[in-house]
mmCIF file of C-alpha atoms in Angstrom:
data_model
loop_
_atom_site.group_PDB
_atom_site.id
_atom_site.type_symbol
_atom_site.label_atom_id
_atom_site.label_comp_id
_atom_site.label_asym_id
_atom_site.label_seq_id
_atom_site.Cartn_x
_atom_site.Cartn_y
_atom_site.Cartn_z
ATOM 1 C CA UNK A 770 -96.085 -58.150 -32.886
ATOM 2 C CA UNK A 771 -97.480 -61.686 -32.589
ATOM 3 C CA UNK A 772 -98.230 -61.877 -36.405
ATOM 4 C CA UNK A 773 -94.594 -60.491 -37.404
ATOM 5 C CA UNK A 774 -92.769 -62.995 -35.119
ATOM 6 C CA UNK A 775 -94.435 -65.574 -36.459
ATOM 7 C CA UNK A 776 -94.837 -64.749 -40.403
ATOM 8 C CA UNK A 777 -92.944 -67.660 -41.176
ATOM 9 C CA UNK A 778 -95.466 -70.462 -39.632
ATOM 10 C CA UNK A 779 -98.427 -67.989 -41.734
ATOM 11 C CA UNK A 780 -97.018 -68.575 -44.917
ATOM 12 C CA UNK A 781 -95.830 -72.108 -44.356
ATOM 13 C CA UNK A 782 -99.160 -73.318 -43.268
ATOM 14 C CA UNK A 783 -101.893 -70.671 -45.407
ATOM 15 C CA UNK A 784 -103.784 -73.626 -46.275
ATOM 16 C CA UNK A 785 -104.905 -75.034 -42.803
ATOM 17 C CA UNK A 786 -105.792 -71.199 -41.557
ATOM 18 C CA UNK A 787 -107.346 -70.181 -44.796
ATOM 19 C CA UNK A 788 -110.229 -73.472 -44.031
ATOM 20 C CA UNK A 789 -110.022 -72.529 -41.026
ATOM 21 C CA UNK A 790 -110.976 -69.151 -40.984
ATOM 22 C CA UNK A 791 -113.255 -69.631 -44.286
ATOM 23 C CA UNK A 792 -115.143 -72.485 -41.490
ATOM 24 C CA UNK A 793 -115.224 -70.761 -38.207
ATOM 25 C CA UNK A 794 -115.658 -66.945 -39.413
ATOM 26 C CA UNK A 795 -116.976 -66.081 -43.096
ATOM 27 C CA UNK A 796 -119.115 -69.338 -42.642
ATOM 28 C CA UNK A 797 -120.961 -69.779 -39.024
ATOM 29 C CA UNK A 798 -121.354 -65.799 -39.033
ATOM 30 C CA UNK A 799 -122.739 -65.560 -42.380
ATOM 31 C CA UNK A 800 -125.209 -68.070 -42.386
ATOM 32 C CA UNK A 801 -126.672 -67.637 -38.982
ATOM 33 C CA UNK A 802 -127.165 -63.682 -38.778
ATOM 34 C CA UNK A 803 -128.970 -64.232 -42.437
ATOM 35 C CA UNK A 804 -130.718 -67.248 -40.986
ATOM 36 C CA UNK A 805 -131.712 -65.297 -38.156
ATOM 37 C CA UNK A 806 -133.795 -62.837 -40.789
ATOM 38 C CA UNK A 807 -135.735 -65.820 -41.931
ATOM 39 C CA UNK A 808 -136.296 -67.508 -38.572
ATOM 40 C CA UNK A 809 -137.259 -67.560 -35.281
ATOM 41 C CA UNK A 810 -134.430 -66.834 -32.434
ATOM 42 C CA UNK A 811 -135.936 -69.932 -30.886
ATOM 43 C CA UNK A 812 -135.525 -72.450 -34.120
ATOM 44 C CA UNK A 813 -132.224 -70.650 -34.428
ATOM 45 C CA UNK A 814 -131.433 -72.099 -30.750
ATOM 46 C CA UNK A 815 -132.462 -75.246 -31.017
ATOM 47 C CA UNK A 816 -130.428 -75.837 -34.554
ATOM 48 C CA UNK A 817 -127.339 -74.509 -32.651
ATOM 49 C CA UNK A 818 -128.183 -76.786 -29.682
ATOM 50 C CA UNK A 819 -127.259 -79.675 -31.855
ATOM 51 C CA UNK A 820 -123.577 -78.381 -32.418
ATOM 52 C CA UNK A 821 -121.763 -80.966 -29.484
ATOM 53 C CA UNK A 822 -123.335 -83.888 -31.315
ATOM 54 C CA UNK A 823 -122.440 -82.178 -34.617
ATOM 55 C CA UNK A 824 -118.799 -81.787 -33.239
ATOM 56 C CA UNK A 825 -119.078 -85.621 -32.286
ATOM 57 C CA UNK A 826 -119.607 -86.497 -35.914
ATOM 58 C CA UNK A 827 -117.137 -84.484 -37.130
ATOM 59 C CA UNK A 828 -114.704 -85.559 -35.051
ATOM 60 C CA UNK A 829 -115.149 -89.491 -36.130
ATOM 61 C CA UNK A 830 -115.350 -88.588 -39.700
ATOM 62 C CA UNK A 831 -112.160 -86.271 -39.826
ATOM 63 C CA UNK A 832 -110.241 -88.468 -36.851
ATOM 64 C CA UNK A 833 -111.941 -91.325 -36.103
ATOM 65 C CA UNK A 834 -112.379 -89.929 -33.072
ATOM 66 C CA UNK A 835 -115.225 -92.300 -30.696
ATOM 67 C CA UNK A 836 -116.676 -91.376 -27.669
ATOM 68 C CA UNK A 837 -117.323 -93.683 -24.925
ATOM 69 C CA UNK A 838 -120.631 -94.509 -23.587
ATOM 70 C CA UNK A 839 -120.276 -92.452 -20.492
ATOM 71 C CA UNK A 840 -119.224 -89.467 -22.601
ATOM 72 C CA UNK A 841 -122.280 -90.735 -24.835
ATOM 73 C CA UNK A 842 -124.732 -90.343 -21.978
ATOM 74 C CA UNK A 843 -123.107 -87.158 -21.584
ATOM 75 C CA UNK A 844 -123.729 -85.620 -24.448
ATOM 76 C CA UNK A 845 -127.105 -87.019 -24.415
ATOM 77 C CA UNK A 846 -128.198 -85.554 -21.305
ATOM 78 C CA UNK A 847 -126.515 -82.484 -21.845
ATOM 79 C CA UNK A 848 -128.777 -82.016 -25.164
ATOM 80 C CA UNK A 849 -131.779 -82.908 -23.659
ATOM 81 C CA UNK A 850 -131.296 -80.119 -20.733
ATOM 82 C CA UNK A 851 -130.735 -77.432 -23.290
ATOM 83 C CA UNK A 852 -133.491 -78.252 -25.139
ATOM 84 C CA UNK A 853 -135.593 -78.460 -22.081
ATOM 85 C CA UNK A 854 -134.602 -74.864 -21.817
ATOM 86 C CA UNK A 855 -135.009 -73.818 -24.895
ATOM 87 C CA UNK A 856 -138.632 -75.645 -25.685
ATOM 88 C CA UNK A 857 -139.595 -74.078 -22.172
ATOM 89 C CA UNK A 858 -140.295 -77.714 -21.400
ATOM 90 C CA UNK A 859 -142.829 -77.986 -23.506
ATOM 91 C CA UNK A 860 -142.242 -81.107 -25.627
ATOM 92 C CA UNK A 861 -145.423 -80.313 -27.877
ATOM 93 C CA UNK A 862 -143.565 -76.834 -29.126
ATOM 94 C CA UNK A 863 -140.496 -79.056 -30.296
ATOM 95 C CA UNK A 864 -142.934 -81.513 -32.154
ATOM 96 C CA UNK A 865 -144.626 -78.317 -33.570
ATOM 97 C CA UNK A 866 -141.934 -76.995 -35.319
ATOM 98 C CA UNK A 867 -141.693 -76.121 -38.887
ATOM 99 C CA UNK A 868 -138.581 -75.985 -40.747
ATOM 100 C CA UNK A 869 -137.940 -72.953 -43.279
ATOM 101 C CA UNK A 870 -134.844 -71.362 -45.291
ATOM 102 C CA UNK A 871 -133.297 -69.684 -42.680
ATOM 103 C CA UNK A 872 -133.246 -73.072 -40.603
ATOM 104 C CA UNK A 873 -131.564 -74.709 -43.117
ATOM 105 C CA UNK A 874 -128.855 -72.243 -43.156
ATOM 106 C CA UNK A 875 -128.440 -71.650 -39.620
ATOM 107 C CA UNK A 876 -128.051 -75.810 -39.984
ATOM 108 C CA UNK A 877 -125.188 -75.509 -42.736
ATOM 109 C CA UNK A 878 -123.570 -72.857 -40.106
ATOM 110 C CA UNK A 879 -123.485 -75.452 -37.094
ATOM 111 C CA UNK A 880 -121.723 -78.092 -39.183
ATOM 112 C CA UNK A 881 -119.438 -75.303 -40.257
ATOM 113 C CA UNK A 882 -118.337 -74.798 -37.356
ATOM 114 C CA UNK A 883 -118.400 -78.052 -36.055
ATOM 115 C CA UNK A 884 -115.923 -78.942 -38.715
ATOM 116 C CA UNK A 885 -113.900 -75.910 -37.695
ATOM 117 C CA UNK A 886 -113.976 -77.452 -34.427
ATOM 118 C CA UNK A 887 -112.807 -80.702 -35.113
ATOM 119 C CA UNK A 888 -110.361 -79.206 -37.285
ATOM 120 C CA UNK A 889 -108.452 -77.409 -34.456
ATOM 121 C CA UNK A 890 -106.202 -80.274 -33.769
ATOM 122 C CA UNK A 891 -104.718 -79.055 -37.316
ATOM 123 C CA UNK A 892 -103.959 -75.268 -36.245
ATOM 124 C CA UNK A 893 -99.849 -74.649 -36.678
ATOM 125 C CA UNK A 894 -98.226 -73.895 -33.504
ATOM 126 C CA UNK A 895 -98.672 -70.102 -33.442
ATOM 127 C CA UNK A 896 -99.718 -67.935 -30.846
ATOM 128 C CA UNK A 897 -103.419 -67.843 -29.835
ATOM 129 C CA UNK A 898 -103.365 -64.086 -30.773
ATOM 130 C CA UNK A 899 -101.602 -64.607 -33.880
ATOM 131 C CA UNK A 900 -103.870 -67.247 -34.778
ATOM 132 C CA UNK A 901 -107.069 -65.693 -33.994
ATOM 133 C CA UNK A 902 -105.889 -62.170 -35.931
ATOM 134 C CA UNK A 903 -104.819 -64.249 -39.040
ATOM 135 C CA UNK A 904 -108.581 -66.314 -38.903
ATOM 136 C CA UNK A 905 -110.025 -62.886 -38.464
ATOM 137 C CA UNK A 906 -108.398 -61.537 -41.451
ATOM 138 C CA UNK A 907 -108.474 -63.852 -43.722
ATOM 139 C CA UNK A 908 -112.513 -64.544 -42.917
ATOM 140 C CA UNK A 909 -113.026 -60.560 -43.024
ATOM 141 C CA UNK A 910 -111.441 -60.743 -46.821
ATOM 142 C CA UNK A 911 -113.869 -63.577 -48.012
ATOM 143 C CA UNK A 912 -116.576 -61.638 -46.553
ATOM 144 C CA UNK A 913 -115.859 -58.334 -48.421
ATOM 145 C CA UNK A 914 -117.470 -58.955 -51.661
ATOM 146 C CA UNK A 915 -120.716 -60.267 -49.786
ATOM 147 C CA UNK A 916 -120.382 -56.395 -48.123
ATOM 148 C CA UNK A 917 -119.325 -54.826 -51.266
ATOM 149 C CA UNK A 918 -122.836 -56.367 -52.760
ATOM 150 C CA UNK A 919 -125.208 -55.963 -49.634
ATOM 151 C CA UNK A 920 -124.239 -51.769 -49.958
ATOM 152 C CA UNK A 921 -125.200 -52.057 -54.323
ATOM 153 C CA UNK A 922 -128.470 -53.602 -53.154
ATOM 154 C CA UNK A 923 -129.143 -50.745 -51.146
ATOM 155 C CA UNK A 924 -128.746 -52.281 -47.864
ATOM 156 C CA UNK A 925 -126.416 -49.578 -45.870
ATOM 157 C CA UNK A 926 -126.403 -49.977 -42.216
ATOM 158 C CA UNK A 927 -126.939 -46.453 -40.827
ATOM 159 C CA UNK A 928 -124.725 -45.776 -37.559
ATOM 160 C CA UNK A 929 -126.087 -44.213 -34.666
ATOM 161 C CA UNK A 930 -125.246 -44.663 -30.591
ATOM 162 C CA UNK A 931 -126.608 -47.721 -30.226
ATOM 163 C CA UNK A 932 -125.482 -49.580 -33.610
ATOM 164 C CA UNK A 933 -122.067 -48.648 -32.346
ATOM 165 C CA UNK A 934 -122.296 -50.125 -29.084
ATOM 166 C CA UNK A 935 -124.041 -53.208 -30.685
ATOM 167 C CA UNK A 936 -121.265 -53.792 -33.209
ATOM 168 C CA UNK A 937 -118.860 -52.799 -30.101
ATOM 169 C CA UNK A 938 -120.466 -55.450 -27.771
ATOM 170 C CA UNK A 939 -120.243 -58.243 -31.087
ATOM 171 C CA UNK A 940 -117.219 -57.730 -31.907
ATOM 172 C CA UNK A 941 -115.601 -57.452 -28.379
ATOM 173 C CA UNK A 942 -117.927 -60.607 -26.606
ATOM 174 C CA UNK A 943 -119.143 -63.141 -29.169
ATOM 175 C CA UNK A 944 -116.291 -62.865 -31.393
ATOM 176 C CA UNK A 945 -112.490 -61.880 -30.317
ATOM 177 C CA UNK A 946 -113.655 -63.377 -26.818
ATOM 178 C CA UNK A 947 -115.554 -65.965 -27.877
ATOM 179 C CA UNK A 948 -113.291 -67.333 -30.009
ATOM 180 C CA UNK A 949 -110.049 -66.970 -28.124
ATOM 181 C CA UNK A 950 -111.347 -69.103 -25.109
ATOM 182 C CA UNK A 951 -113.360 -71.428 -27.121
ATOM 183 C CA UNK A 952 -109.804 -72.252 -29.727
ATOM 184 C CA UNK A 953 -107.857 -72.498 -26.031
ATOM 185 C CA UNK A 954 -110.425 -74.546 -24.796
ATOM 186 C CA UNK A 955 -110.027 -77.069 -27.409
ATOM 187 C CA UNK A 956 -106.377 -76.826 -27.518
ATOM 188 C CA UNK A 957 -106.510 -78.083 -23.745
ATOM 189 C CA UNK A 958 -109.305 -80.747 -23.855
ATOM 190 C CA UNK A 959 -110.173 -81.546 -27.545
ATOM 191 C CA UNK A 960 -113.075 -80.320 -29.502
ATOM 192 C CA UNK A 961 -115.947 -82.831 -28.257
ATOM 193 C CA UNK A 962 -115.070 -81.809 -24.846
ATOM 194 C CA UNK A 963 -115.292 -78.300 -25.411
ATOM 195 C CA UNK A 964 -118.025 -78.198 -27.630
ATOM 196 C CA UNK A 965 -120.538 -79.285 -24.715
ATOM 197 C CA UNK A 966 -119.775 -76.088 -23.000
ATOM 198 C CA UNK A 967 -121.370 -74.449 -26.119
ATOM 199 C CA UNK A 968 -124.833 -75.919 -24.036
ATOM 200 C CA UNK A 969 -124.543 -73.851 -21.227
ATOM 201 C CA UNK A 970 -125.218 -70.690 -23.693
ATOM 202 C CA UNK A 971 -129.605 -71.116 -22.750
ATOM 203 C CA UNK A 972 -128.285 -71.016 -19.266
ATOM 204 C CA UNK A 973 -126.757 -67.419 -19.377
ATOM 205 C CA UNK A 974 -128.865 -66.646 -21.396
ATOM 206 C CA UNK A 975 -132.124 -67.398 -19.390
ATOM 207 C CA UNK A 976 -130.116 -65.959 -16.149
ATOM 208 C CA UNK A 977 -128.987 -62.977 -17.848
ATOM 209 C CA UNK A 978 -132.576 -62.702 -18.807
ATOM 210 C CA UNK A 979 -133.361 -62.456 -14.639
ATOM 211 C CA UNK A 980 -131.122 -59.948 -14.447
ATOM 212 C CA UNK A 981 -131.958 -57.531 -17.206
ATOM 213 C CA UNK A 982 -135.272 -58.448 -18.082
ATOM 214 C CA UNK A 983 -136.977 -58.995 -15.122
ATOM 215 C CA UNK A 984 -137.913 -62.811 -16.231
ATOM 216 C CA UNK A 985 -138.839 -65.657 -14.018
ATOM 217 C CA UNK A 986 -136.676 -68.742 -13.198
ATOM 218 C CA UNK A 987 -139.637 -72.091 -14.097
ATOM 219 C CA UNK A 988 -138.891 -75.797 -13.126
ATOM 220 C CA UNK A 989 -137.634 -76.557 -16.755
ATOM 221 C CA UNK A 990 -134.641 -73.657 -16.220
ATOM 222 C CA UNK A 991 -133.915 -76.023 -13.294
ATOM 223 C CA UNK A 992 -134.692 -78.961 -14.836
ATOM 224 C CA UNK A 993 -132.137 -77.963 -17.780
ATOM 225 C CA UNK A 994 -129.119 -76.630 -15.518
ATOM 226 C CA UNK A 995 -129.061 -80.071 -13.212
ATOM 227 C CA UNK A 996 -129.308 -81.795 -16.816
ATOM 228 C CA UNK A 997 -126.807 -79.472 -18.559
ATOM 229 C CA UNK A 998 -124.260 -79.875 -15.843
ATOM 230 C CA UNK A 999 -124.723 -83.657 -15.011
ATOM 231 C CA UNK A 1000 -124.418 -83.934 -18.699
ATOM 232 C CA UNK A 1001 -120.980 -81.912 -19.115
ATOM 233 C CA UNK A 1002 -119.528 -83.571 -15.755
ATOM 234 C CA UNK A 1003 -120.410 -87.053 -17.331
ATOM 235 C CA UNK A 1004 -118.797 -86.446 -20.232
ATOM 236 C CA UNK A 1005 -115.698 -84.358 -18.876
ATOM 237 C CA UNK A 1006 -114.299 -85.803 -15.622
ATOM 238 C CA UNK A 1007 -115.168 -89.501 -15.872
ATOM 239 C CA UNK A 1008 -112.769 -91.555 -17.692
ATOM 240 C CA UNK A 1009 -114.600 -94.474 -17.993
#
């Protein structure tokens, strides 16, 4: 009903939502689930770690948006806790690292959607659910030939119980979820703002990890969260 009602805003501003949705859907998800089949899930962490700062950038060279040095130290703290998390606070293992194809894409992905970010402050006055249906459609169409060719080259994804719940869980959680509270989130405090939150993914993560997996909580997890939230407090609540 949302998308009928408000037709008229679709067609009169196609070009913002087509970016948009070309940006934050056919883009970030394409590039970091193929990424993810030439990489590590811990490379793939640490590229999307750098997505605030990323956002930061964007933000100046779209908007000339600056940060102030509180917000700065922030950001900077904020970085270093999820990385502490990430790296297992081991500073060696980030030194270590070796850079392939699929970090490189994964890489093109974050300043995707760092740019779709920053580009929020463009978005047409619709309603969030028109908005996020129209994104999701138009991204879904630009990805169709990419599906079209992945089933020629023999690539058919064969459904059984638990593909269906894991496309279920995707496309419930880390997408219509996801991306209606993170779009909201910038609509109410502006997309360098929001995008630090995007940091406190390794801490679900490594509590969710507790929970489920039976994993242990080390000095860096704790290290990380005080950093993390010091970090996101800095650069959210203080003014000056």
């Amino acid at each position: 009903p949302y998308l009928k009602r408000d037709r008229a805003i679709l067609v009169r501003h196609w070009k913002i939502i087509v970016v948009l949705a070309i940006l934050g859907v056919t883009t970030f998800n394409t590039l970091v689930y193929t990424g993810l089949q030439y990489t590590t899930a811990l490379n793939a962490l640490l590229m999307q770690s750098s997505m605030p700062v990323v956002i930061v950038l964007m933000s100046y060279l779209f908007f000339r948006e600056r940060v102030t040095a509180v917000q700065a130290v922030g950001i900077g703290l904020s970085l270093i806790g999820a990385l502490a998390i990430v790296a297992q606070g081991n500073v060696a293992m980030l030194l270590g690292l070796s850079l392939n194809f699929g970090d490189v894409l994964i890489m093109v992905a974050v300043f995707g959607y760092a740019a779709y970010s920053s580009l929020l402050r463009r978005r047409p006055g619709l309603h969030p659910l028109s908005f996020l249906a129209s994104t999701f459609i138009v991204g879904t169409l630009c990805l169709a030939p990419f599906y079209v060719w992945e089933n020629l080259s023999g690539r058919v994804m064969h459904f059984d119980t638990v593909t269906a719940l894991s496309v279920l869980y995707v496309a419930i959680f880390p997408s219509i979820l996801s991306y209606l509270f993170f779009n909201r989130g910038v609509e109410l405090m502006g997309a360098n703002r929001a995008g630090l939150f995007i940091h406190l993914m390794p801490i679900f993560g490594s509590l969710m990890a507790m929970v489920f997996l039976g994993e242990r909580l080390y000095w860096f997890h704790g290290l990380g969260i005080m950093l993390i939230v010091s970090g996101i407090y800095l650069a959210t609540r203080l003014k000056r």
